Amino acid sequence: MDLQTLTYIVVGASFALYIGIAIWARAGSTGEFYAAGRGIHPVANGMATAADWMSAASFISMAGLIAFRGYDASIFLMGWTGGYVLLAMLLAPYLRKFGKFTVPEFIGDRYYSQTARIVAVICLIVASITYVIGQMKGVGVAFSRFLEVDFETGLFAGMGIVFIYAVWGGMKGVTYTQIAQYCVLILAYTIPAIFISLQLTGNPFPQLGLFSGTEDGTPLLVKLDQTVTDLGFKQYTAQSGGTLNLVLYTLSLMIGTAGLPHVIIRFFTVPKVRDARFSAGWALVFIAILYTTAPAVGAMARLNIADTIQPGEVGTVEGSLAYEERPQWFKNWEKTGLLVFEDKNGDGRIQYYNDKNPEFAQKAEAWGWQGNEMVKVDRDIMVLANPEIANLPNWVIALVAAGGLAAALSTAAGLLLAISSSISHDLLKGVFMPKITERQELMAARIAMAGAIGLAGYFGLNPPGFAAQVVALAFGLAASSIFPALMMGIFNKRVNNVGAVAGMLAGLGSTLVYIFWFKGWFFVKGTEMMANTPDNWLFGIAPEAFGAVGAAINFIVAIVVAKATQEPPEHIQRLVEDIRIPKGAGAATGH
Amino acid sequence: MAEPQDTGKAYWKANIRLVAYCLVVWAVVSYGFGLVLRPVLDVIDVGGAGLGFWFAQQGSIYVFLILIFFYAYRMNALDRQFDVQEDE
């Protein structure tokens, strides 16, 4: 069977599974639509959370990021997992005890302020919409690359699938599909990784293979360092960024992870407070399977690509691969435009090296090399082309396509749910039309979901110029506004309405200004106040790393302002005392 | 028998202490071993790279996992000890 047909069958089967689950898990009440009736087993919720959290970026792009940044990319590995420690110890159990449906609802009730609730809704919607655009783009790209349909057709197919199970099943449908999607994506990720690790190191566990010896006995990482420095690139295991920046970047990602509403609401679905604690651990188990494999995938793919293009000694004529002798996977990915070769010196051989390294460029010139001829090596190839590089059968390639789609769809659905519940529950029921019945609210939630899917699709088709910058924005918003407000709401009884709003606005404002300062106001090109280079950054802190500073500003402003103003009323102090102890959590569905 | 409010306070104090210990470990393995102290730890070789590199790309994640399960287990014990656990 040819690859095309096989891919259609595998992807089609996974979609049929998701739709089947949607029909089975229809939501009948707001409790089921927002929180799956609070009946999800902690292990199952952990699995759903892992799929919710791991996006197209985690599945497709992260290993490539590690492959090209080496050690410095450790910040993504630690930052996107360490947040679960904060979530498990500082937020999830208490918010589950509070027993409501949305993140802004907690902020509004705890700070007895509609203003606080609305500020939280705005942060949530901006962070989630920007994040969902990337997923929709991922769906379109995966479709067009593997099934060779138009980007638009792929996007509409993805929207249609999400529409069916998210509008119909709400949190209940989304949870069970996410569990299925996790299984698809983790198989698709680990199978090629295991084979590549076996081929390079003889160890079936990529986590161990990364630190094992290769065929000739040299450790893999030593060999990789040697290979890349021979071509003028920086040493793989060396640090190149400033330490303060790396620390703050990691901290921002951790705080941002813990503050992302679509992750937090997953912990509202478990029956008990103690389930919320364990569930965060299970989520990290399922995430760690991918996150500990990713650095091995990155390093091994980088070595494979370098060894393929430079099979012999650097500098000799035969050392460079003749273009005519390039392997089949190379040709396949050239067709997609993700690998581009340009024979600059006309010798019919491929010279792949770092021509931006002046010392090495001089040496290369002496060899008759006239610039790096691999003019494009897209990072995403590291995962997508893996099965072909390892000569794995076609069904594995088809599985990788289904895995990429599962990663994008599961995250999109989680984000859309966070958006629609904050519109129907916080804005409509909470602020504008408090008198609507449950049936009307459920209908409103479904309409809001449909609207959010439409909006996400629109932005997927017409991506705003800032699409690439959204990660910084989403994490910056979550870290600087939502996380501190939630944490102080639980751990500091003295913080009152005025303090919380002032803190959120100060954290949010400072972070936005810092990001816009270097990336342009509202990401409009040409409005940058300064070039986005390390020399210009305040103490060498990158805009993406500023969320942690914004969070610190939030904490300080909120506590100082609260001290200077009136203490929170008696019933709020009692509310805080109540959420601190597990006793009396409503296990049943609904309010 | 202590007053319910005192029980709540003692429970909360024990919880804060546990969280603080866990977060110290959390910070030491990631920001410490993985980033700031890496040059020191890299003296110890782990498969061609240093121990610091191993913590940055593998070890810290494993420690995070152990921490969450340890915390959940200890908290459930504290819930029972102070009699604030959920009703079955």
XYZ file of C-alpha atoms in Angstrom:
679
model
C 0.000 0.000 0.000
C 1.430 3.420 -0.798
C 2.142 5.976 1.907
C -0.627 8.336 0.797
C -3.384 5.728 1.192
C -1.934 4.473 4.451
C -1.812 7.988 5.893
C -5.450 8.551 4.924
C -6.417 5.317 6.671
C -4.490 6.010 9.892
C -5.588 9.655 10.162
C -9.154 8.721 9.159
C -9.301 5.989 11.810
C -8.098 8.373 14.516
C -10.748 10.929 13.486
C -13.485 8.283 13.503
C -12.398 7.411 17.048
C -12.662 11.047 18.189
C -16.127 11.420 16.680
C -17.263 8.141 18.223
C -16.148 9.394 21.625
C -18.004 12.668 21.039
C -21.285 10.860 20.379
C -20.804 8.715 23.479
C -19.789 11.591 25.799
C -22.489 14.180 25.164
C -22.735 16.870 27.880
C -26.212 17.217 29.436
C -25.609 19.961 32.026
C -23.347 22.955 32.598
C -21.523 20.858 35.219
C -20.692 18.319 32.524
C -19.937 20.946 29.901
C -17.538 22.941 32.126
C -16.071 20.264 34.404
C -17.075 16.831 33.034
C -19.336 16.334 36.064
C -16.212 16.214 38.276
C -16.066 12.470 37.736
C -12.754 11.983 35.924
C -10.277 9.541 37.473
C -6.999 11.304 38.446
C -4.880 9.117 36.135
C -7.272 9.689 33.232
C -7.240 13.411 33.960
C -3.452 13.310 34.036
C -3.426 11.804 30.570
C -5.954 14.335 29.268
C -3.930 17.164 30.831
C -0.793 15.909 29.091
C -2.550 16.019 25.697
C -4.129 19.375 26.569
C -0.719 20.787 27.425
C 1.451 19.268 24.675
C 0.716 21.281 21.575
C 1.819 21.152 17.979
C 4.880 23.069 19.170
C 5.823 20.404 21.743
C 5.266 17.573 19.303
C 6.707 18.989 16.090
C 9.003 21.879 16.981
C 10.592 21.287 20.375
C 13.078 18.565 19.408
C 14.220 20.732 16.492
C 14.663 23.667 18.832
C 16.868 21.491 21.049
C 18.766 20.140 18.032
C 19.854 23.608 16.977
C 20.206 25.320 20.357
C 21.766 22.410 22.240
C 22.228 22.958 25.951
C 20.535 26.373 25.961
C 17.235 24.729 25.000
C 17.229 22.966 28.380
C 15.230 25.966 29.598
C 12.207 24.700 27.613
C 12.531 21.200 29.037
C 12.748 22.413 32.631
C 10.409 25.372 32.198
C 7.534 23.441 30.661
C 7.703 20.633 33.236
C 8.684 22.477 36.438
C 5.436 24.452 36.285
C 3.557 21.309 37.294
C 5.330 21.317 40.660
C 3.943 24.815 41.272
C 0.526 23.771 40.014
C 0.379 20.710 42.290
C 1.537 22.510 45.427
C 0.280 26.054 45.070
C -2.891 26.058 42.965
C -4.640 22.912 41.758
C -5.909 21.347 45.043
C -7.189 24.686 46.386
C -8.936 25.696 43.208
C -10.548 22.251 43.084
C -11.724 22.782 46.678
C -13.177 26.157 45.715
C -15.331 24.099 43.393
C -16.336 26.540 40.654
C -15.975 26.359 36.896
C -13.540 29.004 35.645
C -10.344 30.765 36.657
C -11.816 34.301 36.463
C -14.676 33.113 38.695
C -12.211 32.367 41.498
C -10.488 35.722 41.040
C -13.834 37.580 41.006
C -15.159 35.825 44.130
C -11.950 35.862 46.156
C -11.336 39.552 45.488
C -15.076 40.391 45.647
C -14.636 42.491 42.548
C -16.195 42.367 39.091
C -13.272 44.469 37.842
C -10.815 41.773 38.930
C -12.954 39.144 37.226
C -13.108 41.107 33.962
C -9.339 41.780 33.974
C -8.844 38.018 34.413
C -11.270 37.249 31.552
C -9.391 39.609 29.228
C -6.021 38.033 30.100
C -7.477 34.577 29.612
C -9.019 35.355 26.236
C -5.948 37.131 24.840
C -3.584 34.376 26.022
C -5.824 31.565 24.783
C -6.723 33.065 21.386
C -3.094 33.780 20.530
C -2.212 30.240 21.547
C -5.031 28.626 19.569
C -4.000 30.367 16.329
C -0.756 28.412 16.396
C -2.645 25.130 16.810
C -4.947 25.854 13.893
C -1.940 26.646 11.753
C -0.384 23.372 12.885
C -3.498 21.445 11.815
C -3.452 23.061 8.380
C 0.271 22.415 7.912
C 0.052 18.765 9.012
C -2.816 18.149 6.606
C -1.175 19.836 3.664
C 2.163 18.120 4.196
C 1.027 14.560 4.801
C -2.257 14.335 2.937
C -1.285 16.767 0.189
C -4.500 18.744 0.354
C -4.732 22.544 0.404
C -3.872 24.310 3.627
C -7.444 25.713 3.719
C -9.060 22.301 3.243
C -6.913 20.898 6.039
C -7.831 23.752 8.332
C -11.567 23.318 7.661
C -11.338 19.573 8.289
C -9.611 20.246 11.620
C -12.199 22.879 12.589
C -14.991 20.464 11.717
C -13.628 17.709 13.939
C -13.084 20.036 16.904
C -16.551 21.495 16.332
C -18.197 18.087 16.596
C -16.652 16.927 19.822
C -16.123 20.220 21.640
C -19.530 21.789 20.967
C -21.330 18.543 21.597
C -19.410 17.121 24.525
C -17.910 20.199 26.213
C -15.333 19.283 28.849
C -16.675 15.737 28.999
C -16.195 15.084 25.278
C -12.894 16.981 25.213
C -11.517 14.956 28.147
C -12.162 11.559 26.614
C -10.916 12.574 23.169
C -7.790 14.034 24.759
C -7.086 10.672 26.374
C -7.314 8.984 22.965
C -5.216 11.749 21.412
C -2.535 11.298 24.054
C -2.187 7.618 23.159
C -1.856 8.449 19.454
C 0.672 11.218 19.923
C 2.904 9.425 22.424
C 3.151 6.306 20.239
C 3.908 8.456 17.227
C 6.657 10.238 19.134
C 8.376 7.371 20.911
C 8.397 4.636 18.236
C 10.737 6.462 15.815
C 12.834 7.671 18.763
C 13.361 4.121 20.035
C 14.501 2.902 16.617
C 16.879 5.815 16.088
C 18.351 5.306 19.541
C 18.840 1.595 18.789
C 20.542 2.357 15.485
C 22.940 4.932 16.922
C 23.688 3.568 20.376
C 22.179 0.098 20.662
C 20.076 1.272 23.605
C 16.278 1.050 23.161
C 15.627 3.852 25.680
C 16.327 7.228 24.049
C 16.726 8.749 27.547
C 19.706 6.432 28.141
C 20.872 6.389 24.533
C 21.540 10.124 24.728
C 24.240 9.397 27.307
C 25.518 6.151 25.742
C 28.392 5.322 23.436
C 28.100 5.062 19.654
C 29.368 2.180 17.529
C 33.057 3.076 17.874
C 32.734 3.610 21.615
C 32.796 7.418 21.625
C 29.910 8.817 23.678
C 27.122 10.204 21.464
C 27.359 13.723 22.892
C 31.153 13.864 22.474
C 30.774 12.763 18.876
C 28.032 15.340 18.292
C 30.143 18.136 19.793
C 33.031 17.075 17.562
C 30.894 16.853 14.428
C 29.242 20.241 14.806
C 32.391 22.123 15.839
C 34.232 20.596 12.844
C 31.679 22.399 10.689
C 32.149 25.694 12.519
C 28.961 25.515 14.617
C 29.002 26.161 18.328
C 29.571 23.196 20.631
C 26.293 21.354 21.295
C 26.708 20.978 25.047
C 28.087 24.509 25.587
C 26.116 27.375 27.107
C 25.849 30.509 24.993
C 23.177 32.671 26.683
C 23.716 34.669 29.880
C 22.980 32.707 33.053
C 20.602 35.314 34.538
C 18.580 35.317 31.323
C 18.405 31.503 31.259
C 17.267 31.397 34.896
C 14.561 34.042 34.425
C 13.451 32.497 31.125
C 12.993 29.134 32.840
C 11.158 30.733 35.769
C 8.835 32.637 33.404
C 7.938 29.436 31.568
C 7.311 27.613 34.852
C 5.094 30.351 36.322
C 3.363 30.800 32.975
C 2.656 27.063 32.718
C 1.100 27.049 36.177
C -1.000 30.107 35.292
C -2.415 28.974 31.946
C -6.204 28.710 32.407
C -6.764 25.823 29.990
C -4.429 23.675 32.089
C -5.865 24.794 35.443
C -9.486 24.022 34.518
C -8.541 20.396 33.836
C -8.083 19.974 37.600
C -11.723 20.978 38.190
C -12.794 17.672 36.654
C -11.486 15.284 39.345
C -13.747 14.117 42.190
C -11.625 15.135 45.199
C -8.942 17.536 46.428
C -6.484 14.705 46.958
C -7.183 13.569 43.401
C -6.118 17.013 42.177
C -2.758 16.602 43.944
C -2.058 13.175 42.467
C -3.485 14.113 39.102
C -0.831 16.822 38.641
C 1.780 14.127 39.258
C 0.196 11.819 36.693
C 0.009 14.658 34.179
C 3.743 15.168 34.577
C 4.414 11.417 34.206
C 2.696 11.446 30.817
C 4.352 14.711 29.796
C 7.774 13.524 30.949
C 7.632 10.520 28.612
C 7.735 12.953 25.694
C 9.881 15.627 27.343
C 12.697 13.259 28.334
C 12.653 11.707 24.851
C 12.804 15.070 23.057
C 16.454 15.930 23.905
C 17.518 12.520 22.572
C 15.492 13.016 19.381
C 17.053 16.453 18.925
C 20.653 15.375 19.467
C 20.369 12.189 17.379
C 18.632 13.893 14.469
C 21.260 16.633 14.436
C 24.017 14.020 14.333
C 22.251 12.033 11.612
C 21.777 15.070 9.388
C 25.363 16.270 9.823
C 26.760 12.764 9.202
C 24.608 12.309 6.105
C 25.745 15.546 4.485
C 29.375 15.332 5.657
C 30.208 11.616 5.456
C 33.988 12.073 5.210
C 36.720 14.337 6.535
C 35.887 18.049 6.551
C 37.805 19.984 3.932
C 38.481 17.115 1.537
C 36.528 16.943 -1.720
C 35.091 13.478 -1.079
C 34.224 14.520 2.489
C 31.171 16.385 1.263
C 28.212 14.405 -0.013
C 27.688 14.466 -3.782
C 24.246 15.970 -4.447
C 23.389 13.104 -6.819
C 23.961 10.572 -4.028
C 21.639 12.161 -1.481
C 19.263 9.749 0.265
C 15.575 9.379 -0.548
C 14.297 11.209 2.575
C 16.423 14.186 1.565
C 14.637 14.297 -1.811
C 11.219 13.905 -0.188
C 11.705 16.839 2.133
C 13.249 19.010 -0.579
C 9.850 18.819 -2.276
C 8.198 20.447 0.750
C 10.664 23.311 0.721
C 11.781 22.548 4.266
C 15.200 21.454 3.022
C 16.767 23.676 0.394
C 20.133 23.143 -1.304
C 21.896 25.694 -3.465
C 25.154 24.719 -5.166
C 27.004 27.991 -4.559
C 30.439 26.861 -5.772
C 29.092 24.637 -8.532
C 30.993 21.490 -7.545
C 27.925 19.253 -7.352
C 28.621 18.498 -3.685
C 26.893 19.723 -0.551
C 28.829 21.934 1.839
C 26.910 22.408 5.059
C 28.736 24.597 7.583
C 28.444 27.733 9.676
C 29.457 30.535 7.320
C 28.633 33.133 9.982
C 31.661 32.000 11.989
C 34.352 34.325 10.500
C 37.312 32.150 11.480
C 35.787 29.029 9.988
C 34.527 30.843 6.892
C 38.117 31.779 6.095
C 39.230 28.150 6.272
C 36.261 27.122 4.149
C 37.169 29.667 1.501
C 40.615 28.090 1.199
C 38.871 24.776 0.458
C 36.889 26.409 -2.322
C 33.647 26.574 -0.362
C 31.592 29.651 -1.162
C 29.062 29.754 1.627
C 26.736 27.343 3.382
C 24.847 25.465 0.681
C 22.066 24.110 2.891
C 20.250 27.420 2.682
C 17.301 26.053 4.589
C 17.117 23.279 7.169
C 13.745 23.736 8.872
C 13.777 22.728 12.556
C 10.475 20.865 12.236
C 12.186 18.259 10.052
C 13.903 16.805 13.116
C 10.680 15.119 14.198
C 8.763 14.881 10.936
C 11.508 13.224 8.905
C 12.717 11.011 11.740
C 10.937 7.807 10.608
C 12.323 8.193 7.084
C 15.868 8.871 8.294
C 15.636 5.708 10.388
C 14.225 3.733 7.438
C 11.062 2.851 9.336
C 8.036 1.355 7.562
C 5.349 3.575 6.061
C 2.816 2.995 8.810
C 5.146 4.773 11.257
C 5.248 7.813 8.964
C 1.441 7.740 8.813
C 1.338 7.518 12.604
C 3.550 10.606 12.931
C 1.027 12.520 10.796
C -1.828 11.391 13.047
C 0.280 12.233 16.116
C 0.972 15.783 14.985
C -2.744 16.298 14.325
C -3.656 14.806 17.721
C -1.256 17.170 19.480
C -2.657 20.233 17.702
C -6.343 19.250 18.024
C -6.187 18.317 21.718
C -4.567 21.602 22.689
C -6.928 23.598 20.476
C -9.964 21.967 22.105
C -8.690 22.697 25.624
C -8.053 26.335 24.765
C -11.435 26.736 23.060
C -13.127 25.325 26.137
C -11.347 27.830 28.398
C -12.418 30.663 26.070
C -16.056 29.597 25.713
C -16.583 28.932 29.429
C -15.198 32.318 30.377
C -17.529 33.971 27.860
C -20.702 32.093 28.817
C -20.010 31.668 32.542
C -17.984 34.763 33.498
C -19.190 37.431 31.111
C -22.760 36.354 30.336
C -23.893 34.590 33.506
C -21.517 36.440 35.832
C -21.743 40.017 34.605
C -24.330 40.757 31.933
C -27.250 38.326 32.348
C -27.100 36.743 35.816
C -30.743 35.612 35.537
C -30.380 33.070 32.692
C -31.291 29.461 33.448
C -28.884 26.545 33.307
C -30.325 25.374 29.976
C -29.819 28.830 28.496
C -26.288 28.988 29.866
C -25.468 25.599 28.358
C -26.782 26.810 25.005
C -24.741 30.013 25.369
C -21.640 27.925 26.147
C -22.171 25.922 22.952
C -22.684 29.060 20.864
C -19.582 30.651 22.411
C -17.631 27.487 21.577
C -18.804 27.573 17.956
C -17.914 31.268 17.769
C -14.457 30.661 19.227
C -13.799 27.902 16.676
C -14.840 30.240 13.877
C -12.590 32.998 15.166
C -9.642 30.624 15.583
C -10.223 29.352 12.045
C -10.354 32.894 10.699
C -7.015 33.716 12.307
C -5.613 30.401 11.093
C -6.458 31.407 7.514
C -5.345 35.021 7.932
C -2.574 34.755 10.488
C -1.784 38.156 11.974
C 1.844 39.214 11.610
C 2.507 38.488 15.262
C 1.670 34.767 15.065
C 5.273 33.796 15.693
C 5.499 35.947 18.818
C 2.450 34.531 20.564
C 4.242 32.151 22.886
C 6.028 35.027 24.579
C 2.740 36.857 24.921
C 0.662 33.938 26.251
C 3.244 32.916 28.833
C 3.987 36.528 29.753
C 0.294 37.211 30.421
C -0.256 34.027 32.412
C 2.914 34.497 34.463
C 2.556 38.193 35.225
C -1.180 38.452 35.849
C -3.012 35.179 36.460
C -0.533 33.130 38.504
C 0.228 35.775 41.171
C -3.469 36.656 41.584
C -4.369 33.001 42.138
C -1.489 32.284 44.474
C -2.054 35.332 46.681
C -5.744 34.536 46.731
C -4.921 31.296 48.525
C -1.745 32.062 50.466
C -2.242 35.679 51.566
C -5.511 36.529 53.317
C -4.605 40.183 53.586
C -4.645 40.909 49.834
C -7.872 42.735 49.031
C -9.788 43.810 45.918
C -7.817 47.043 45.313
C -4.470 45.319 45.840
C -5.259 42.434 43.510
C -6.463 44.664 40.650
C -3.495 47.041 41.072
C -1.096 44.095 41.148
C -2.555 42.432 38.061
C -2.513 45.678 36.064
C 1.051 46.508 37.166
C 2.375 43.013 36.341
C 0.521 42.863 33.062
C 1.412 46.437 32.065
C 5.126 46.119 32.780
C 5.381 42.804 30.916
C 3.468 44.069 27.884
C 5.535 47.251 27.695
C 8.783 45.262 27.917
C 7.687 42.825 25.168
C 6.357 45.601 22.908
C 9.485 47.737 23.538
C 11.638 45.176 21.716
C 9.074 43.572 19.401
C 7.064 46.624 18.376
C 3.815 48.027 19.824
C 1.175 45.332 19.303
C 3.887 43.586 17.261
C 3.624 46.152 14.460
C 6.923 46.084 12.594
C 8.913 49.292 12.709
C 7.497 50.509 16.036
C 10.199 48.838 18.140
C 11.774 51.289 20.557
C 15.051 49.350 20.451
C 16.492 46.506 18.410
C 15.737 43.115 19.975
C 19.344 42.198 20.760
C 20.971 41.030 24.011
C 23.010 44.258 24.293
C 19.841 46.326 24.518
C 17.964 44.119 26.976
C 17.686 45.288 30.570
C 20.353 43.269 32.466
C 20.399 40.924 29.457
C 16.812 39.751 30.079
C 15.036 38.648 26.883
C 11.400 39.790 26.354
C 10.296 36.143 26.659
C 12.024 35.919 30.036
C 10.335 39.008 31.500
C 7.182 37.251 32.763
C 8.957 36.328 36.003
C 9.871 39.981 36.602
C 6.267 40.999 35.827
C 5.065 38.435 38.355
C 7.407 39.867 41.009
C 6.058 43.372 40.292
C 2.508 42.002 40.616
C 3.245 40.437 44.017
C 4.945 43.560 45.399
C 2.331 46.060 44.165
C -0.594 43.917 45.351
C 0.818 43.417 48.852
C 1.868 47.054 49.329
C -1.457 48.469 48.043
C -3.462 45.980 50.115
C -1.521 46.955 53.264
C -2.403 50.607 52.687
C -6.101 49.937 52.134
C -8.916 48.204 53.970
C -8.687 44.598 55.103
C -10.867 42.128 53.146
C -14.291 41.585 54.772
C -14.889 38.798 57.282
C -16.670 36.417 54.873
C -13.759 36.546 52.377
C -11.264 35.679 55.103
C -13.476 32.731 56.020
C -13.633 31.722 52.356
C -9.824 31.612 52.193
C -9.667 29.531 55.379
C -12.213 27.187 53.897
C -10.371 26.564 50.609
C -7.186 25.794 52.549
C -8.626 22.598 54.010
C -9.913 19.708 51.875
C -12.861 18.877 54.165
C -16.241 19.600 52.664
C -15.333 19.756 48.962
C -18.413 19.199 46.847
C -17.775 15.979 45.015
C -21.067 16.009 43.178
C -21.698 17.729 39.892
C -22.856 21.317 39.562
C -22.596 24.203 41.974
C -9.137 18.494 71.759
C -7.997 21.692 70.107
C -10.408 24.257 68.716
C -11.206 23.735 65.014
C -9.552 27.075 64.191
C -6.312 26.055 65.900
C -6.336 22.743 64.060
C -6.748 24.649 60.807
C -3.795 26.901 61.684
C -1.519 24.006 62.663
C -2.486 22.111 59.516
C -1.740 25.133 57.372
C 1.619 25.667 59.062
C 2.607 22.050 58.435
C 1.500 22.393 54.811
C 3.546 25.579 54.292
C 6.617 23.920 55.748
C 6.216 20.914 53.444
C 5.713 23.136 50.376
C 8.769 25.199 51.303
C 11.003 22.116 51.595
C 9.743 20.758 48.290
C 10.241 24.066 46.485
C 13.816 24.328 47.778
C 14.571 20.958 46.159
C 12.679 22.047 43.031
C 14.829 25.182 42.711
C 18.131 23.450 43.541
C 17.835 20.725 40.877
C 16.687 23.045 38.068
C 18.141 26.533 38.630
C 20.991 25.178 40.742
C 22.240 21.927 39.241
C 20.898 22.543 35.727
C 21.948 26.175 35.238
C 23.954 28.124 37.844
C 26.009 25.280 39.362
C 26.484 23.451 36.081
C 30.221 24.294 35.744
C 30.837 22.710 39.167
C 28.752 19.593 38.536
C 30.139 19.023 35.057
C 33.364 17.799 36.650
C 31.470 14.529 37.042
C 31.152 12.857 33.642
C 27.828 11.401 32.562
C 27.993 9.725 29.165
C 30.263 12.288 27.540
C 28.565 15.334 29.037
C 28.572 16.545 32.628
C 26.208 15.856 35.496
C 24.943 19.436 35.176
C 23.955 18.810 31.557
C 22.185 15.607 32.631
C 20.205 17.499 35.279
C 19.253 20.213 32.780
C 17.929 17.768 30.161
C 16.797 14.747 32.220
C 17.415 14.743 35.960
C 15.417 17.803 36.959
C 12.286 16.362 35.312
C 12.619 13.095 37.239
C 13.067 15.001 40.502
C 9.956 17.110 39.728
C 7.986 13.894 39.374
C 9.204 12.438 42.654
C 8.477 15.760 44.394
C 4.830 15.926 43.298
C 4.068 12.350 44.348
C 5.935 12.809 47.635
C 3.979 16.007 48.324
C 0.623 14.415 47.450
C 1.383 11.418 49.660
C 2.531 13.568 52.608
C -0.435 15.938 52.292
C -2.914 13.094 52.355
C -1.262 11.898 55.555
C -1.466 15.429 57.008
C -5.161 15.629 56.061
C -5.848 12.553 58.169
C -3.537 13.587 61.004
C -5.367 16.892 61.430
C -8.716 15.353 60.582
C -9.456 17.708 57.684
C -9.739 15.041 54.975
C -12.705 14.890 52.643
C -15.740 12.812 53.483
C -15.839 9.471 51.743
